[in-house]
């Protein structure tokens, strides 16, 4: 078959953990932890040696972020004030690892929806904000579990990993180096969220998404043409996680709070909104797309207020839920998977020729745009 070099999104897949934590459950557990901590350190607090912890609130979380619940792989230990972290048995090297397991589930759904035989897939990119080990690459394990003959590698651009993965896959198609590439984003964010930190304990949720990027010549009739992709990075310390292989060189600070997710949320909000809105407008201009004509924007799912502002700047009016759907209310921030969940759940109703935008933004800073048009 003659390849076209035109990349398309052939199908997507989603794996959602069955367990979910509501804001009420989360705040109840957090406040029990705060009460325990303050009680245990009451003398030191009274002496001014230790600061008393402040309680969290459901109203704050919902108003500041729009998040009402989040899915997690391991609920009970996260809500146990004595643990506040996921827990599961260590798996042997012969068992499928945790990230691979949920990644494979999302990939299988994408393959099934595209009617794609694994024998015809060339590559797997595991694009996520954290890898559960240094090597071998998660992507290679997922590739093997699916039975794909080809190659795979991991890439991490934090919240923008999936859109960076889509552009990378699209470039393989454009260059004729592949005809079918899986971009999989297993995000077990509960493992790097500090559930004891009032400022951020409500933010993240676990999920896995998969995007099958293919050459138009082999894709199913109903697909999304990729009209254009644009990536941008600007260094910032405002979202940071210092966990890494050099931690053991400084044993005194191993396990301190900076080895988990930390952010200056307000600065992120203020700096990222204008950067992303401008990037979308510039890229739409380059592609000769009238931004106000975008049928739908599947935006990164970190904060409802950020999305409202970005969508307004791009569309020229206050976006409704049909123009800019929200999934962070039930999924929380799922890092790189957020815009893909929104696309997966809210794209089937679009008509042929409709143009939309998948857009992610986050740590790095990093931002990625994928303009798509529905066919058939
Ligand atoms: N419960 C109750 N009050 C809380 C609280 C909690 N869990 N966490 C913080 N507060 C308090 C603060 O102490 C502060 O009180 P003060 O005004 O008396 O000092 C007040 O609420 C406001 O805190 P702030 O951190 O400025 O809140 P915010 O309005 O910026 O909202 C975020 C916080 C994180 C929801 C928001 O900044 C955000 O989503 N930013 C973008 C994040 C993002 O996109 N990150 C990408 C990650 S991938």
Coordinates of C-alpha atoms and ligand atoms in Angstrom, one line a residue:
X1 CA 0.0 0.0 0.0
X2 CA 1.2 3.5 -0.9
X3 CA 1.7 5.6 2.2
X4 CA 0.6 9.2 2.2
X5 CA 2.9 10.7 4.9
X6 CA -0.3 12.3 6.3
X7 CA -0.6 11.6 10.1
X8 CA -4.0 10.9 11.6
X9 CA -5.4 9.9 14.9
X10 CA -7.0 6.5 14.2
X11 CA -8.4 5.8 17.6
X12 CA -7.9 6.4 21.3
X13 CA -8.1 4.2 24.4
X14 CA -8.8 4.9 28.1
X15 CA -8.3 2.9 31.3
X16 CA -10.0 4.3 34.4
X17 CA -9.2 2.7 37.8
X18 CA -12.5 1.6 39.5
X19 CA -11.7 3.3 42.8
X20 CA -12.5 7.0 43.2
X21 CA -12.0 9.4 46.1
X22 CA -14.4 12.3 46.5
X23 CA -13.3 15.7 48.0
X24 CA -15.3 14.9 51.1
X25 CA -13.5 11.6 51.7
X26 CA -10.1 13.2 50.9
X27 CA -10.6 16.2 53.2
X28 CA -12.0 14.0 56.0
X29 CA -8.8 11.9 55.8
X30 CA -6.5 14.9 55.5
X31 CA -8.1 16.6 58.5
X32 CA -7.8 13.5 60.6
X33 CA -4.1 13.5 59.7
X34 CA -3.8 17.2 60.7
X35 CA -5.6 16.6 64.1
X36 CA -3.3 13.6 64.8
X37 CA -0.2 15.6 63.9
X38 CA -1.2 18.6 66.0
X39 CA -2.1 16.4 68.9
X40 CA 1.2 14.4 68.8
X41 CA 3.2 17.7 68.6
X42 CA 1.0 19.7 71.0
X43 CA 3.9 20.6 73.3
X44 CA 6.2 21.6 70.6
X45 CA 3.5 23.6 68.9
X46 CA 2.7 25.3 72.2
X47 CA 6.4 26.1 72.6
X48 CA 6.5 27.5 69.1
X49 CA 9.0 24.9 67.9
X50 CA 6.7 23.2 65.4
X51 CA 4.0 24.8 63.3
X52 CA 0.5 23.6 63.7
X53 CA -0.9 22.2 60.4
X54 CA -4.0 23.8 58.9
X55 CA -7.1 21.8 57.8
X56 CA -8.1 21.5 54.2
X57 CA -11.6 22.3 52.9
X58 CA -13.9 20.9 50.2
X59 CA -15.1 24.4 49.3
X60 CA -11.6 25.6 48.7
X61 CA -10.7 22.7 46.5
X62 CA -13.7 23.0 44.3
X63 CA -13.6 26.7 44.0
X64 CA -9.8 27.0 43.4
X65 CA -9.5 24.0 41.0
X66 CA -12.9 22.6 39.9
X67 CA -11.9 19.2 41.0
X68 CA -14.6 17.1 42.8
X69 CA -13.1 13.6 42.7
X70 CA -10.2 11.6 41.4
X71 CA -9.6 7.9 40.5
X72 CA -6.8 6.1 42.2
X73 CA -5.1 2.6 41.9
X74 CA -5.0 2.1 45.7
X75 CA -7.7 4.0 47.7
X76 CA -7.6 2.7 51.3
X77 CA -3.9 3.4 52.1
X78 CA -4.1 6.9 50.5
X79 CA -7.0 7.7 52.9
X80 CA -5.4 6.2 56.0
X81 CA -3.9 9.1 58.0
X82 CA -1.1 6.9 59.1
X83 CA -0.1 6.0 55.5
X84 CA -1.3 8.6 53.0
X85 CA 0.4 6.9 50.0
X86 CA -0.6 4.1 47.6
X87 CA 0.4 0.6 48.7
X88 CA 0.6 -2.7 46.8
X89 CA 2.8 -5.8 46.7
X90 CA 6.1 -5.6 44.9
X91 CA 5.8 -7.4 41.6
X92 CA 8.5 -9.9 40.5
X93 CA 10.4 -9.2 37.3
X94 CA 8.4 -11.9 35.6
X95 CA 5.1 -10.1 36.2
X96 CA 3.8 -7.2 34.1
X97 CA 4.7 -4.0 36.0
X98 CA 2.0 -1.6 37.2
X99 CA 2.4 1.1 34.6
X100 CA 2.7 -1.4 31.8
X101 CA -0.5 -3.2 33.0
X102 CA -2.7 -0.1 32.8
X103 CA -0.9 1.2 29.6
X104 CA -1.7 -2.2 27.9
X105 CA -5.3 -1.9 28.8
X106 CA -5.6 1.6 27.2
X107 CA -3.6 0.4 24.1
X108 CA -5.9 -2.6 23.7
X109 CA -8.9 -0.4 23.6
X110 CA -7.4 2.0 21.0
X111 CA -6.3 -1.0 18.8
X112 CA -9.8 -2.5 19.1
X113 CA -11.5 0.7 18.2
X114 CA -9.3 1.1 15.2
X115 CA -9.7 -2.5 14.2
X116 CA -5.9 -2.7 14.1
X117 CA -4.0 -5.9 14.2
X118 CA -0.9 -5.6 16.5
X119 CA 1.2 -7.1 13.6
X120 CA 0.7 -3.8 11.8
X121 CA 1.9 -1.5 14.6
X122 CA 5.5 -0.3 14.2
X123 CA 6.2 1.5 17.5
X124 CA 5.2 2.2 21.1
X125 CA 6.0 5.5 22.8
X126 CA 5.4 5.6 26.5
X127 CA 4.9 9.3 27.2
X128 CA 4.2 10.1 30.8
X129 CA 5.3 12.3 33.6
X130 CA 7.0 9.6 35.6
X131 CA 8.4 6.2 34.9
X132 CA 8.3 3.5 37.6
X133 CA 11.8 2.4 37.0
X134 CA 14.9 3.6 35.2
X135 CA 15.1 0.7 32.7
X136 CA 14.2 -1.3 30.7
X137 CA 11.9 1.2 29.1
X138 CA 8.2 0.9 30.0
X139 CA 7.4 1.2 26.3
X140 CA 9.4 -1.9 25.5
X141 CA 7.6 -3.9 28.1
X142 CA 4.2 -2.6 26.8
X143 CA 5.4 -3.4 23.3
X144 CA 6.2 -7.0 24.3
X145 CA 3.0 -7.5 26.3
X146 CA 1.0 -6.4 23.2
X147 CA 3.0 -8.6 20.8
X148 CA 4.3 -5.7 18.7
X149 CA 7.3 -6.3 16.5
X150 CA 9.2 -3.0 16.2
X151 CA 10.6 -0.5 18.7
X152 CA 9.6 1.5 21.7
X153 CA 11.0 4.1 24.0
X154 CA 10.0 6.3 27.0
X155 CA 9.6 10.0 26.9
X156 CA 8.8 12.4 29.7
X157 CA 7.7 16.0 29.2
X158 CA 5.5 16.0 32.4
X159 CA 2.0 17.2 31.7
X160 CA 2.7 17.6 28.0
X161 CA 4.1 14.2 27.4
X162 CA 1.2 12.9 25.4
X163 CA 1.1 15.8 22.9
X164 CA 4.9 15.7 22.5
X165 CA 4.4 11.9 21.9
X166 CA 1.7 12.6 19.3
X167 CA 4.0 15.1 17.4
X168 CA 6.9 12.6 17.6
X169 CA 4.6 9.8 16.2
X170 CA 3.3 12.2 13.6
X171 CA 6.9 13.0 12.5
X172 CA 7.6 9.3 12.1
X173 CA 4.6 9.1 9.8
X174 CA 5.5 12.3 7.9
X175 CA 9.1 11.0 7.4
X176 CA 7.8 7.5 6.3
X177 CA 9.6 5.8 9.1
X178 CA 6.4 4.2 10.5
X179 CA 2.8 3.8 9.5
X180 CA 1.2 3.0 12.9
X181 CA 2.4 4.2 16.3
X182 CA 0.9 3.9 19.7
X183 CA 1.4 6.8 22.2
X184 CA 0.5 5.5 25.6
X185 CA 0.3 7.6 28.8
X186 CA 0.0 5.6 32.0
X187 CA -0.2 8.2 34.7
X188 CA 0.0 6.8 38.3
X189 CA 0.2 10.3 39.7
X190 CA -0.8 9.0 43.2
X191 CA 2.7 7.8 43.6
X192 CA 4.3 11.2 43.3
X193 CA 1.6 13.3 44.9
X194 CA 2.3 14.5 48.5
X195 CA -1.0 13.5 50.1
X196 CA 0.1 15.3 53.3
X197 CA 0.5 18.7 51.5
X198 CA -2.5 20.9 52.0
X199 CA -1.6 23.0 48.9
X200 CA -1.6 20.1 46.5
X201 CA -3.2 17.0 48.1
X202 CA -6.3 17.3 46.0
X203 CA -4.7 17.7 42.6
X204 CA -4.0 14.4 40.9
X205 CA -5.7 11.2 39.8
X206 CA -4.6 8.0 38.2
X207 CA -5.5 6.9 34.6
X208 CA -4.0 5.6 31.4
X209 CA -4.7 6.8 27.8
X210 CA -3.5 5.6 24.4
X211 CA -3.5 7.3 21.0
X212 CA -3.0 5.4 17.8
X213 CA -1.3 7.7 15.3
X214 CA -1.3 6.3 11.8
X215 CA -0.6 7.1 8.1
X216 CA -3.9 8.1 6.5
X217 CA -3.5 5.3 4.0
X218 CA -3.8 2.5 6.6
X219 CA -6.2 4.3 9.1
X220 CA -9.8 3.3 9.5
X221 CA -12.3 5.4 7.4
X222 CA -13.4 7.4 10.4
X223 CA -10.4 9.2 11.8
X224 CA -8.9 12.6 12.7
X225 CA -6.5 14.3 10.3
X226 CA -3.6 15.9 12.1
X227 CA -3.6 19.4 10.5
X228 CA -0.6 20.6 12.5
X229 CA 1.3 20.2 15.7
X230 CA 3.4 22.7 17.7
X231 CA 5.5 22.2 20.9
X232 CA 7.1 24.7 23.2
X233 CA 9.2 24.6 26.4
X234 CA 10.4 27.4 28.7
X235 CA 12.4 26.4 31.8
X236 CA 10.6 27.0 35.1
X237 CA 11.1 25.8 38.7
X238 CA 7.4 26.5 39.6
X239 CA 6.4 22.9 39.1
X240 CA 9.2 20.5 40.2
X241 CA 9.9 17.1 41.6
X242 CA 13.5 16.4 42.7
X243 CA 13.1 12.6 42.9
X244 CA 15.9 10.9 41.0
X245 CA 18.8 8.5 40.8
X246 CA 21.2 11.0 42.4
X247 CA 19.1 11.3 45.6
X248 CA 21.2 8.5 47.3
X249 CA 24.3 10.7 47.0
X250 CA 22.7 13.0 49.5
X251 CA 21.2 10.5 52.0
X252 CA 20.3 13.3 54.5
X253 CA 17.6 14.6 52.2
X254 CA 16.4 11.4 50.7
X255 CA 12.6 11.3 51.1
X256 CA 12.1 15.0 51.8
X257 CA 9.0 16.7 50.4
X258 CA 10.8 18.1 47.4
X259 CA 11.2 14.5 46.2
X260 CA 7.5 14.6 45.4
X261 CA 5.4 17.0 43.3
X262 CA 5.7 20.6 44.5
X263 CA 4.3 23.7 42.7
X264 CA 3.8 27.4 43.0
X265 CA 0.2 27.1 41.8
X266 CA -0.6 30.7 41.5
X267 CA 2.6 31.6 39.5
X268 CA 1.9 28.6 37.2
X269 CA -1.6 29.9 36.6
X270 CA -0.5 33.4 35.8
X271 CA 2.5 32.5 33.6
X272 CA 1.1 29.5 31.7
X273 CA -2.3 31.0 30.7
X274 CA -0.9 33.8 28.4
X275 CA 1.9 31.6 27.1
X276 CA -0.5 28.8 26.0
X277 CA -3.2 31.2 24.6
X278 CA -0.6 33.0 22.5
X279 CA 0.9 29.7 21.3
X280 CA -2.6 28.4 20.1
X281 CA -3.3 31.7 18.3
X282 CA 0.1 31.8 16.6
X283 CA -0.2 28.2 15.4
X284 CA -3.8 28.6 14.3
X285 CA -2.6 31.6 12.3
X286 CA 0.2 29.6 10.7
X287 CA -2.2 26.9 9.7
X288 CA -4.8 29.4 8.4
X289 CA -7.3 28.3 10.9
X290 CA -9.7 30.9 12.3
X291 CA -9.4 30.3 16.1
X292 CA -13.0 31.4 16.6
X293 CA -14.1 28.6 14.3
X294 CA -12.7 25.8 16.4
X295 CA -15.5 23.4 17.1
X296 CA -14.0 22.1 20.3
X297 CA -10.9 22.5 22.5
X298 CA -9.8 19.5 24.5
X299 CA -7.6 21.3 27.0
X300 CA -5.2 20.1 29.6
X301 CA -7.1 19.3 32.7
X302 CA -5.4 21.0 35.7
X303 CA -7.6 23.8 36.6
X304 CA -11.1 24.9 35.4
X305 CA -10.3 28.6 35.8
X306 CA -7.2 28.3 33.6
X307 CA -9.2 26.5 30.9
X308 CA -11.9 29.1 31.1
X309 CA -9.4 31.9 30.5
X310 CA -7.5 30.1 27.7
X311 CA -10.7 29.1 25.8
X312 CA -12.0 32.7 26.1
X313 CA -8.8 34.2 24.6
X314 CA -8.8 31.7 21.8
X315 CA -12.5 31.6 20.9
X316 CA -13.2 35.3 21.6
X317 CA -16.1 34.5 24.0
X318 CA -16.8 32.5 27.2
X319 CA -16.6 28.8 26.2
X320 CA -19.5 26.5 27.1
X321 CA -18.9 22.9 28.1
X322 CA -19.6 21.8 24.6
X323 CA -16.8 23.9 23.2
X324 CA -14.3 23.1 26.0
X325 CA -15.4 20.0 27.9
X326 CA -14.2 19.3 31.5
X327 CA -13.1 16.0 32.8
X328 CA -11.0 17.2 35.8
X329 CA -14.2 17.4 37.9
X330 CA -14.3 13.6 38.1
X331 CA -10.7 12.6 37.1
X332 CA -8.7 15.4 38.8
X333 CA -5.5 16.4 37.1
X334 CA -4.2 13.3 35.3
X335 CA -1.0 15.0 34.0
X336 CA -0.3 14.2 30.4
X337 CA -3.5 12.1 30.0
X338 CA -6.0 14.9 30.8
X339 CA -6.5 16.4 27.3
X340 CA -6.6 12.9 25.8
X341 CA -9.3 11.8 28.2
X342 CA -11.3 14.9 27.2
X343 CA -10.8 14.0 23.5
X344 CA -11.6 10.3 24.1
X345 CA -14.9 11.0 26.0
X346 CA -16.0 14.1 24.0
X347 CA -15.3 13.7 20.3
X348 CA -17.7 11.1 18.9
X349 CA -20.5 13.7 18.4
X350 CA -18.4 15.9 16.1
X351 CA -19.3 16.0 12.4
X352 CA -17.1 15.5 9.4
X353 CA -14.9 18.5 8.6
X354 CA -15.1 19.8 12.2
X355 CA -11.8 21.2 13.4
X356 CA -10.7 20.9 17.1
X357 CA -7.6 21.3 19.2
X358 CA -5.9 19.0 21.7
X359 CA -3.7 21.1 24.0
X360 CA -1.6 20.3 27.0
X361 CA 0.5 22.4 29.3
X362 CA 2.4 22.0 32.5
X363 CA 5.8 21.4 34.1
X364 CA 8.9 22.4 32.2
X365 CA 7.1 24.6 31.4
X366 CA 5.9 22.6 28.4
X367 CA 3.0 23.0 26.1
X368 CA 1.8 21.1 23.1
X369 CA -0.9 21.8 20.4
X370 CA -2.4 19.2 18.1
X371 CA -5.0 20.6 15.6
X372 CA -7.3 17.9 14.3
X373 CA -10.1 17.6 11.7
X374 CA -12.7 14.8 11.7
X375 CA -13.1 12.8 8.5
X376 CA -16.1 10.8 7.4
Ligands
LIG1 N1 -7.8 24.0 51.9 C1 -8.1 25.2 52.3 N2 -7.4 26.3 52.1 C2 -6.3 26.2 51.3 C3 -5.9 24.9 50.9 C4 -6.7 23.8 51.1 N3 -6.4 22.6 50.7 N4 -4.7 25.0 50.2 C5 -4.4 26.3 50.2 N5 -5.3 27.0 50.9 C6 -5.3 28.5 51.3 C7 -3.9 29.0 51.2 O1 -3.3 28.9 52.5 C8 -4.2 30.5 50.9 O2 -4.6 31.2 52.1 P1 -4.3 32.7 52.3 O3 -5.0 33.5 51.3 O4 -4.8 32.9 53.7 O5 -2.8 32.8 52.3 C9 -5.4 30.4 50.0 O6 -6.1 29.2 50.2 C10 -5.1 30.6 48.5 O7 -4.0 29.6 48.2 P2 -3.3 29.6 46.8 O8 -2.3 28.5 46.8 O9 -2.9 30.9 46.3 O10 -4.6 29.0 45.9 P3 -4.9 29.2 44.4 O11 -6.2 30.0 44.3 O12 -3.7 29.6 43.6 O13 -5.3 27.7 44.0 C11 -4.3 25.8 42.8 C12 -4.3 26.7 44.1 C13 -3.2 24.8 42.9 C14 -5.7 25.1 42.7 C15 -4.1 26.7 41.6 O14 -3.1 27.7 41.9 C16 -3.8 26.0 40.3 O15 -4.5 25.1 40.0 N6 -2.8 26.5 39.6 C17 -2.4 25.9 38.4 C18 -1.8 24.6 38.6 C19 -1.4 23.9 37.4 O16 -1.9 24.0 36.4 N7 -0.4 23.0 37.6 C20 0.0 22.2 36.6 C21 0.4 21.0 37.4 S1 0.7 19.7 36.3

